[in-house]
């Protein structure tokens, strides 16, 4: 079978469009000769002119490159300066470094990307459920409980009315009414309710407490004016502290702490004043009525009424000294004598006087006085007197 023309082998056959080797060589020789002639003609014109033009062009190119390099360096310097100013402003405003700011920007970018992806996922989910619904205009409706929606004439749903739970409403109203009725009933003056007690080592009696609190008969602890009761008790010269407390099941306790006597001192005239540790007059008598506190001899204070506070400097100094002593040591003091030089001489129960000097010096000799009293009690020392006005105690045997 004969092969088609396009499938015939072309080995040894020359193509009509291909050139002969001799023709190709002739064309190359003519091209080289024309190039040499052109070079010769240019060189024959003016060789120095061509060299000068070439050197000028090179100089211009070099100058252009230098100017470009200079502009690039200046631009880099300006960029560095702007970056430095930006970092300083950023550190001043936000208190963050460049690394922290870069990290914050990256976190914001990641957050925006995550938000965008979530929005796209929501939009795709909505498109799959309800094709053709826009995610910007669609509002998600809350699912209504079963049986609370009805279908109208046009097929639209409407929410049914919620019915009241009448038993619960009635129970709530009954509870409120019961509370109001109980409050009103418990505050009636004819109702006797509760018991009033006075506790504490006090001289204030129960009748006085009832009178201070406007308590009627029969007694009802809800009708006692508690604010007035506390105000009256705390303003009483005999009371140092007063409080109220409730006890089970219906007891109102009045806890009272009386002022305790700390010193007896003579007043102008014939009366003696009983003072508490703060200097308040808690008792007046024609003489010393009890031995529960030491008395001051050789000194007197101005006239005063019950509840007044003495402003005598010498007496206040003695009271300040006594407040710093232990209760056992205060019980051993029988008398405090003040001479014409305002020097204090303390007489103990064993009859030994202790000279302290002025009340200012007594404050500095407080530790020494305590040590001397302990030693006298422990060793049963018998002395005529002890003088603490010197640097070291002097004991006269």
GROMACS .gro file of C-alpha atoms in nm:
model
  397
    1UNK     CA    1   0.000   0.000   0.000
    2UNK     CA    2   0.141   0.338  -0.095
    3UNK     CA    3   0.207   0.589   0.182
    4UNK     CA    4   0.045   0.933   0.161
    5UNK     CA    5   0.258   1.231   0.059
    6UNK     CA    6   0.261   1.386   0.404
    7UNK     CA    7   0.394   1.062   0.551
    8UNK     CA    8   0.678   1.022   0.299
    9UNK     CA    9   1.037   1.022   0.444
   10UNK     CA   10   1.225   1.347   0.378
   11UNK     CA   11   1.579   1.222   0.426
   12UNK     CA   12   1.810   1.341   0.145
   13UNK     CA   13   1.544   1.570   0.000
   14UNK     CA   14   1.612   1.943  -0.001
   15UNK     CA   15   1.348   2.187   0.089
   16UNK     CA   16   1.264   2.444  -0.170
   17UNK     CA   17   1.256   2.724   0.089
   18UNK     CA   18   1.591   2.639   0.259
   19UNK     CA   19   1.905   2.830   0.155
   20UNK     CA   20   2.225   2.675   0.024
   21UNK     CA   21   2.534   2.675   0.248
   22UNK     CA   22   2.721   2.892   0.002
   23UNK     CA   23   2.451   3.153  -0.005
   24UNK     CA   24   2.443   3.165   0.374
   25UNK     CA   25   2.818   3.214   0.389
   26UNK     CA   26   2.800   3.488   0.126
   27UNK     CA   27   2.537   3.677   0.330
   28UNK     CA   28   2.751   3.660   0.647
   29UNK     CA   29   3.056   3.796   0.467
   30UNK     CA   30   2.862   4.086   0.319
   31UNK     CA   31   2.717   4.174   0.660
   32UNK     CA   32   3.063   4.176   0.826
   33UNK     CA   33   3.210   4.393   0.550
   34UNK     CA   34   2.930   4.648   0.575
   35UNK     CA   35   2.983   4.666   0.952
   36UNK     CA   36   3.356   4.726   0.908
   37UNK     CA   37   3.287   4.999   0.656
   38UNK     CA   38   3.050   5.169   0.896
   39UNK     CA   39   3.309   5.159   1.176
   40UNK     CA   40   3.572   5.293   0.943
   41UNK     CA   41   3.356   5.581   0.830
   42UNK     CA   42   3.274   5.678   1.191
   43UNK     CA   43   3.639   5.664   1.290
   44UNK     CA   44   3.736   5.860   0.985
   45UNK     CA   45   3.505   6.140   1.087
   46UNK     CA   46   3.654   6.241   1.433
   47UNK     CA   47   3.782   5.985   1.686
   48UNK     CA   48   3.844   6.242   1.967
   49UNK     CA   49   3.487   6.372   1.939
   50UNK     CA   50   3.339   6.026   1.995
   51UNK     CA   51   3.564   5.965   2.296
   52UNK     CA   52   3.467   6.300   2.450
   53UNK     CA   53   3.096   6.229   2.405
   54UNK     CA   54   3.136   5.887   2.566
   55UNK     CA   55   3.322   6.024   2.872
   56UNK     CA   56   3.065   6.304   2.922
   57UNK     CA   57   2.781   6.054   2.911
   58UNK     CA   58   2.956   5.836   3.168
   59UNK     CA   59   3.010   6.131   3.400
   60UNK     CA   60   2.643   6.228   3.375
   61UNK     CA   61   2.536   5.871   3.450
   62UNK     CA   62   2.772   5.854   3.749
   63UNK     CA   63   2.641   6.187   3.884
   64UNK     CA   64   2.283   6.067   3.836
   65UNK     CA   65   2.358   5.749   4.027
   66UNK     CA   66   2.521   5.948   4.310
   67UNK     CA   67   2.220   6.180   4.333
   68UNK     CA   68   1.986   5.884   4.339
   69UNK     CA   69   2.189   5.717   4.614
   70UNK     CA   70   2.191   6.042   4.813
   71UNK     CA   71   1.811   6.076   4.782
   72UNK     CA   72   1.769   5.714   4.890
   73UNK     CA   73   1.980   5.769   5.203
   74UNK     CA   74   1.789   6.086   5.290
   75UNK     CA   75   1.459   5.904   5.246
   76UNK     CA   76   1.583   5.627   5.478
   77UNK     CA   77   1.683   5.884   5.743
   78UNK     CA   78   1.343   6.052   5.723
   79UNK     CA   79   1.171   5.713   5.749
   80UNK     CA   80   1.374   5.629   6.060
   81UNK     CA   81   1.289   5.966   6.216
   82UNK     CA   82   0.918   5.922   6.145
   83UNK     CA   83   0.926   5.569   6.291
   84UNK     CA   84   1.100   5.695   6.605
   85UNK     CA   85   0.839   5.972   6.651
   86UNK     CA   86   0.559   5.718   6.596
   87UNK     CA   87   0.701   5.481   6.857
   88UNK     CA   88   0.739   5.762   7.114
   89UNK     CA   89   0.382   5.881   7.053
   90UNK     CA   90   0.256   5.525   7.074
   91UNK     CA   91   0.443   5.461   7.401
   92UNK     CA   92   0.310   5.791   7.544
   93UNK     CA   93  -0.054   5.731   7.446
   94UNK     CA   94  -0.094   5.358   7.496
   95UNK     CA   95   0.201   5.279   7.718
   96UNK     CA   96   0.303   4.996   7.485
   97UNK     CA   97   0.619   4.917   7.297
   98UNK     CA   98   0.642   4.857   6.927
   99UNK     CA   99   0.641   4.481   6.977
  100UNK     CA  100   0.331   4.503   7.195
  101UNK     CA  101   0.158   4.729   6.944
  102UNK     CA  102   0.243   4.493   6.660
  103UNK     CA  103   0.107   4.201   6.857
  104UNK     CA  104  -0.210   4.396   6.937
  105UNK     CA  105  -0.258   4.477   6.569
  106UNK     CA  106  -0.211   4.111   6.480
  107UNK     CA  107  -0.465   4.008   6.746
  108UNK     CA  108  -0.714   4.261   6.612
  109UNK     CA  109  -0.662   4.137   6.259
  110UNK     CA  110  -0.711   3.777   6.370
  111UNK     CA  111  -1.023   3.876   6.562
  112UNK     CA  112  -1.169   4.058   6.264
  113UNK     CA  113  -1.092   3.764   6.039
  114UNK     CA  114  -1.251   3.521   6.286
  115UNK     CA  115  -1.560   3.743   6.314
  116UNK     CA  116  -1.587   3.766   5.937
  117UNK     CA  117  -1.559   3.390   5.899
  118UNK     CA  118  -1.827   3.333   6.162
  119UNK     CA  119  -2.056   3.582   5.990
  120UNK     CA  120  -2.003   3.406   5.661
  121UNK     CA  121  -2.074   3.068   5.820
  122UNK     CA  122  -2.395   3.203   5.973
  123UNK     CA  123  -2.498   3.351   5.641
  124UNK     CA  124  -2.432   3.021   5.463
  125UNK     CA  125  -2.632   2.832   5.726
  126UNK     CA  126  -2.921   3.076   5.686
  127UNK     CA  127  -2.905   3.050   5.309
  128UNK     CA  128  -2.922   2.671   5.332
  129UNK     CA  129  -3.224   2.685   5.566
  130UNK     CA  130  -3.407   2.970   5.393
  131UNK     CA  131  -3.273   3.040   5.044
  132UNK     CA  132  -3.294   3.401   4.933
  133UNK     CA  133  -3.303   3.553   5.283
  134UNK     CA  134  -3.066   3.840   5.349
  135UNK     CA  135  -2.855   3.809   5.664
  136UNK     CA  136  -2.872   4.186   5.727
  137UNK     CA  137  -3.249   4.220   5.715
  138UNK     CA  138  -3.352   3.888   5.863
  139UNK     CA  139  -3.439   3.888   6.232
  140UNK     CA  140  -3.432   3.567   6.423
  141UNK     CA  141  -3.760   3.498   6.598
  142UNK     CA  142  -3.761   3.334   6.937
  143UNK     CA  143  -3.917   2.992   6.942
  144UNK     CA  144  -4.257   3.007   7.111
  145UNK     CA  145  -4.362   2.735   7.356
  146UNK     CA  146  -4.588   2.464   7.230
  147UNK     CA  147  -4.956   2.551   7.242
  148UNK     CA  148  -4.891   2.927   7.286
  149UNK     CA  149  -4.926   3.015   6.914
  150UNK     CA  150  -5.230   3.020   6.696
  151UNK     CA  151  -5.276   3.043   6.321
  152UNK     CA  152  -5.482   3.330   6.180
  153UNK     CA  153  -5.683   3.356   5.862
  154UNK     CA  154  -5.382   3.441   5.646
  155UNK     CA  155  -5.164   3.166   5.791
  156UNK     CA  156  -4.961   3.402   6.016
  157UNK     CA  157  -4.884   3.294   6.374
  158UNK     CA  158  -4.986   3.497   6.675
  159UNK     CA  159  -4.899   3.444   7.043
  160UNK     CA  160  -5.178   3.328   7.268
  161UNK     CA  161  -5.266   3.510   7.588
  162UNK     CA  162  -5.108   3.373   7.906
  163UNK     CA  163  -5.359   3.278   8.171
  164UNK     CA  164  -5.313   3.394   8.530
  165UNK     CA  165  -5.231   3.142   8.797
  166UNK     CA  166  -5.505   3.248   9.036
  167UNK     CA  167  -5.410   3.014   9.325
  168UNK     CA  168  -5.061   3.158   9.334
  169UNK     CA  169  -5.190   3.517   9.318
  170UNK     CA  170  -5.435   3.454   9.602
  171UNK     CA  171  -5.164   3.291   9.814
  172UNK     CA  172  -4.934   3.591   9.765
  173UNK     CA  173  -5.206   3.841   9.852
  174UNK     CA  174  -5.303   3.637  10.160
  175UNK     CA  175  -4.941   3.632  10.283
  176UNK     CA  176  -4.908   4.010  10.248
  177UNK     CA  177  -5.238   4.067  10.428
  178UNK     CA  178  -5.131   3.831  10.709
  179UNK     CA  179  -4.802   4.018  10.758
  180UNK     CA  180  -4.977   4.355  10.773
  181UNK     CA  181  -5.237   4.225  11.020
  182UNK     CA  182  -4.966   4.072  11.241
  183UNK     CA  183  -4.767   4.396  11.248
  184UNK     CA  184  -5.071   4.605  11.337
  185UNK     CA  185  -5.185   4.360  11.605
  186UNK     CA  186  -4.844   4.331  11.774
  187UNK     CA  187  -4.821   4.709  11.807
  188UNK     CA  188  -5.158   4.755  11.976
  189UNK     CA  189  -5.131   4.919  12.323
  190UNK     CA  190  -5.379   4.678  12.481
  191UNK     CA  191  -5.171   4.372  12.386
  192UNK     CA  192  -4.922   4.243  12.645
  193UNK     CA  193  -4.627   4.088  12.468
  194UNK     CA  194  -4.272   4.013  12.576
  195UNK     CA  195  -4.059   4.074  12.882
  196UNK     CA  196  -3.805   4.345  12.971
  197UNK     CA  197  -3.484   4.262  13.160
  198UNK     CA  198  -3.201   4.480  13.295
  199UNK     CA  199  -2.864   4.306  13.306
  200UNK     CA  200  -2.527   4.418  13.431
  201UNK     CA  201  -2.392   4.544  13.762
  202UNK     CA  202  -2.594   4.863  13.766
  203UNK     CA  203  -2.787   5.082  14.003
  204UNK     CA  204  -3.044   5.169  13.733
  205UNK     CA  205  -3.375   5.000  13.816
  206UNK     CA  206  -3.629   4.837  13.585
  207UNK     CA  207  -3.887   5.106  13.656
  208UNK     CA  208  -3.641   5.374  13.550
  209UNK     CA  209  -3.575   5.185  13.227
  210UNK     CA  210  -3.949   5.159  13.154
  211UNK     CA  211  -3.991   5.530  13.216
  212UNK     CA  212  -3.699   5.615  12.986
  213UNK     CA  213  -3.843   5.397  12.706
  214UNK     CA  214  -4.208   5.514  12.742
  215UNK     CA  215  -4.320   5.157  12.812
  216UNK     CA  216  -4.691   5.140  12.898
  217UNK     CA  217  -4.894   4.897  13.100
  218UNK     CA  218  -4.942   4.616  12.993
  219UNK     CA  219  -4.586   4.584  12.871
  220UNK     CA  220  -4.536   4.538  12.497
  221UNK     CA  221  -4.173   4.532  12.387
  222UNK     CA  222  -4.273   4.642  12.034
  223UNK     CA  223  -4.414   4.968  12.172
  224UNK     CA  224  -4.095   5.064  12.361
  225UNK     CA  225  -3.919   5.366  12.216
  226UNK     CA  226  -3.576   5.205  12.181
  227UNK     CA  227  -3.401   5.511  12.041
  228UNK     CA  228  -3.518   5.729  12.329
  229UNK     CA  229  -3.429   5.457  12.581
  230UNK     CA  230  -3.068   5.432  12.460
  231UNK     CA  231  -3.030   5.810  12.443
  232UNK     CA  232  -3.158   5.852  12.800
  233UNK     CA  233  -2.936   5.576  12.938
  234UNK     CA  234  -2.620   5.700  12.767
  235UNK     CA  235  -2.681   6.054  12.896
  236UNK     CA  236  -2.726   5.930  13.257
  237UNK     CA  237  -2.428   6.024  13.477
  238UNK     CA  238  -2.428   5.678  13.636
  239UNK     CA  239  -2.407   5.482  13.306
  240UNK     CA  240  -2.086   5.434  13.114
  241UNK     CA  241  -2.224   5.212  12.835
  242UNK     CA  242  -2.572   5.084  12.738
  243UNK     CA  243  -2.694   4.841  12.469
  244UNK     CA  244  -3.007   4.647  12.373
  245UNK     CA  245  -3.027   4.276  12.291
  246UNK     CA  246  -3.310   4.040  12.200
  247UNK     CA  247  -3.349   3.708  12.380
  248UNK     CA  248  -3.554   3.400  12.294
  249UNK     CA  249  -3.842   3.388  12.265
  250UNK     CA  250  -3.971   3.739  12.343
  251UNK     CA  251  -3.722   3.904  12.581
  252UNK     CA  252  -3.574   4.252  12.539
  253UNK     CA  253  -3.253   4.282  12.743
  254UNK     CA  254  -3.106   4.617  12.846
  255UNK     CA  255  -2.732   4.570  12.909
  256UNK     CA  256  -2.594   4.851  13.129
  257UNK     CA  257  -2.238   4.913  13.249
  258UNK     CA  258  -2.212   5.165  13.533
  259UNK     CA  259  -1.930   5.411  13.591
  260UNK     CA  260  -1.693   5.283  13.861
  261UNK     CA  261  -1.544   5.513  14.128
  262UNK     CA  262  -1.174   5.584  14.094
  263UNK     CA  263  -1.113   5.865  14.342
  264UNK     CA  264  -1.268   6.067  14.626
  265UNK     CA  265  -1.179   6.434  14.650
  266UNK     CA  266  -1.301   6.724  14.860
  267UNK     CA  267  -1.497   7.008  14.702
  268UNK     CA  268  -1.527   7.370  14.802
  269UNK     CA  269  -1.746   7.359  15.110
  270UNK     CA  270  -1.816   7.042  15.305
  271UNK     CA  271  -1.901   6.792  15.035
  272UNK     CA  272  -1.689   6.519  14.881
  273UNK     CA  273  -1.711   6.419  14.515
  274UNK     CA  274  -1.685   6.064  14.387
  275UNK     CA  275  -1.506   6.063  14.049
  276UNK     CA  276  -1.485   5.794  13.779
  277UNK     CA  277  -1.159   5.729  13.583
  278UNK     CA  278  -1.247   6.004  13.333
  279UNK     CA  279  -1.315   6.273  13.596
  280UNK     CA  280  -1.697   6.271  13.586
  281UNK     CA  281  -1.873   6.335  13.917
  282UNK     CA  282  -2.086   6.028  13.984
  283UNK     CA  283  -2.165   6.095  14.350
  284UNK     CA  284  -2.185   6.375  14.610
  285UNK     CA  285  -2.179   6.324  14.987
  286UNK     CA  286  -2.086   6.504  15.308
  287UNK     CA  287  -1.809   6.254  15.364
  288UNK     CA  288  -1.637   5.950  15.215
  289UNK     CA  289  -1.909   5.689  15.198
  290UNK     CA  290  -1.707   5.387  15.085
  291UNK     CA  291  -1.360   5.244  15.070
  292UNK     CA  292  -1.380   5.124  14.709
  293UNK     CA  293  -1.143   5.399  14.588
  294UNK     CA  294  -0.857   5.603  14.739
  295UNK     CA  295  -0.917   5.961  14.854
  296UNK     CA  296  -0.709   6.272  14.794
  297UNK     CA  297  -0.601   6.477  15.092
  298UNK     CA  298  -0.452   6.826  15.092
  299UNK     CA  299  -0.635   6.924  14.773
  300UNK     CA  300  -0.988   7.025  14.673
  301UNK     CA  301  -1.175   7.103  14.351
  302UNK     CA  302  -1.440   7.355  14.256
  303UNK     CA  303  -1.810   7.302  14.313
  304UNK     CA  304  -1.989   7.082  14.057
  305UNK     CA  305  -2.309   6.892  13.988
  306UNK     CA  306  -2.369   6.525  13.920
  307UNK     CA  307  -2.252   6.435  13.571
  308UNK     CA  308  -2.007   6.727  13.547
  309UNK     CA  309  -1.646   6.662  13.453
  310UNK     CA  310  -1.376   6.822  13.661
  311UNK     CA  311  -1.112   7.023  13.476
  312UNK     CA  312  -0.866   7.039  13.765
  313UNK     CA  313  -0.520   6.968  13.619
  314UNK     CA  314  -0.381   6.806  13.935
  315UNK     CA  315  -0.676   6.567  13.970
  316UNK     CA  316  -0.666   6.475  13.600
  317UNK     CA  317  -0.293   6.396  13.634
  318UNK     CA  318  -0.360   6.169  13.934
  319UNK     CA  319  -0.642   5.991  13.745
  320UNK     CA  320  -0.414   5.938  13.445
  321UNK     CA  321  -0.152   5.781  13.674
  322UNK     CA  322  -0.410   5.552  13.835
  323UNK     CA  323  -0.548   5.435  13.499
  324UNK     CA  324  -0.206   5.286  13.415
  325UNK     CA  325  -0.189   5.072  13.729
  326UNK     CA  326  -0.305   4.713  13.762
  327UNK     CA  327  -0.638   4.657  13.946
  328UNK     CA  328  -0.461   4.467  14.229
  329UNK     CA  329  -0.215   4.751  14.281
  330UNK     CA  330  -0.489   5.016  14.277
  331UNK     CA  331  -0.670   4.827  14.553
  332UNK     CA  332  -0.360   4.855  14.775
  333UNK     CA  333  -0.358   5.236  14.755
  334UNK     CA  334  -0.541   5.393  15.050
  335UNK     CA  335  -0.464   5.765  15.028
  336UNK     CA  336  -0.292   6.014  14.795
  337UNK     CA  337  -0.162   6.326  14.966
  338UNK     CA  338  -0.077   6.648  14.779
  339UNK     CA  339   0.147   6.895  14.967
  340UNK     CA  340   0.196   7.267  14.906
  341UNK     CA  341   0.458   7.190  14.635
  342UNK     CA  342   0.210   6.964  14.450
  343UNK     CA  343   0.423   6.663  14.535
  344UNK     CA  344   0.237   6.333  14.553
  345UNK     CA  345   0.276   6.093  14.846
  346UNK     CA  346   0.095   5.761  14.810
  347UNK     CA  347   0.002   5.568  15.124
  348UNK     CA  348  -0.036   5.192  15.082
  349UNK     CA  349  -0.245   4.964  15.303
  350UNK     CA  350   0.066   4.857  15.495
  351UNK     CA  351   0.117   5.221  15.595
  352UNK     CA  352   0.440   5.283  15.398
  353UNK     CA  353   0.434   5.616  15.211
  354UNK     CA  354   0.585   5.637  14.860
  355UNK     CA  355   0.697   5.985  14.750
  356UNK     CA  356   0.657   6.034  14.373
  357UNK     CA  357   0.699   6.411  14.330
  358UNK     CA  358   0.473   6.594  14.087
  359UNK     CA  359   0.226   6.402  13.869
  360UNK     CA  360   0.453   6.459  13.567
  361UNK     CA  361   0.739   6.288  13.754
  362UNK     CA  362   0.499   6.013  13.867
  363UNK     CA  363   0.431   5.925  13.503
  364UNK     CA  364   0.804   5.866  13.443
  365UNK     CA  365   0.842   5.665  13.768
  366UNK     CA  366   0.551   5.433  13.692
  367UNK     CA  367   0.761   5.121  13.626
  368UNK     CA  368   0.977   5.184  13.933
  369UNK     CA  369   0.667   5.228  14.150
  370UNK     CA  370   0.525   4.895  14.032
  371UNK     CA  371   0.853   4.713  14.099
  372UNK     CA  372   0.887   4.865  14.448
  373UNK     CA  373   0.531   4.769  14.542
  374UNK     CA  374   0.584   4.409  14.425
  375UNK     CA  375   0.908   4.384  14.624
  376UNK     CA  376   0.744   4.524  14.937
  377UNK     CA  377   0.466   4.269  14.911
  378UNK     CA  378   0.698   3.975  14.839
  379UNK     CA  379   0.971   4.045  15.097
  380UNK     CA  380   0.752   4.209  15.366
  381UNK     CA  381   0.993   4.499  15.395
  382UNK     CA  382   0.922   4.748  15.673
  383UNK     CA  383   1.039   5.101  15.596
  384UNK     CA  384   0.962   5.451  15.713
  385UNK     CA  385   0.917   5.581  15.359
  386UNK     CA  386   1.033   5.531  14.999
  387UNK     CA  387   1.144   5.827  14.788
  388UNK     CA  388   1.129   5.789  14.407
  389UNK     CA  389   1.215   6.150  14.324
  390UNK     CA  390   1.584   6.060  14.290
  391UNK     CA  391   1.741   5.880  14.000
  392UNK     CA  392   1.757   5.562  14.210
  393UNK     CA  393   1.490   5.472  14.469
  394UNK     CA  394   1.576   5.565  14.829
  395UNK     CA  395   1.432   5.343  15.103
  396UNK     CA  396   1.442   5.477  15.459
  397UNK     CA  397   1.442   5.179  15.693
   0.00000   0.00000   0.00000
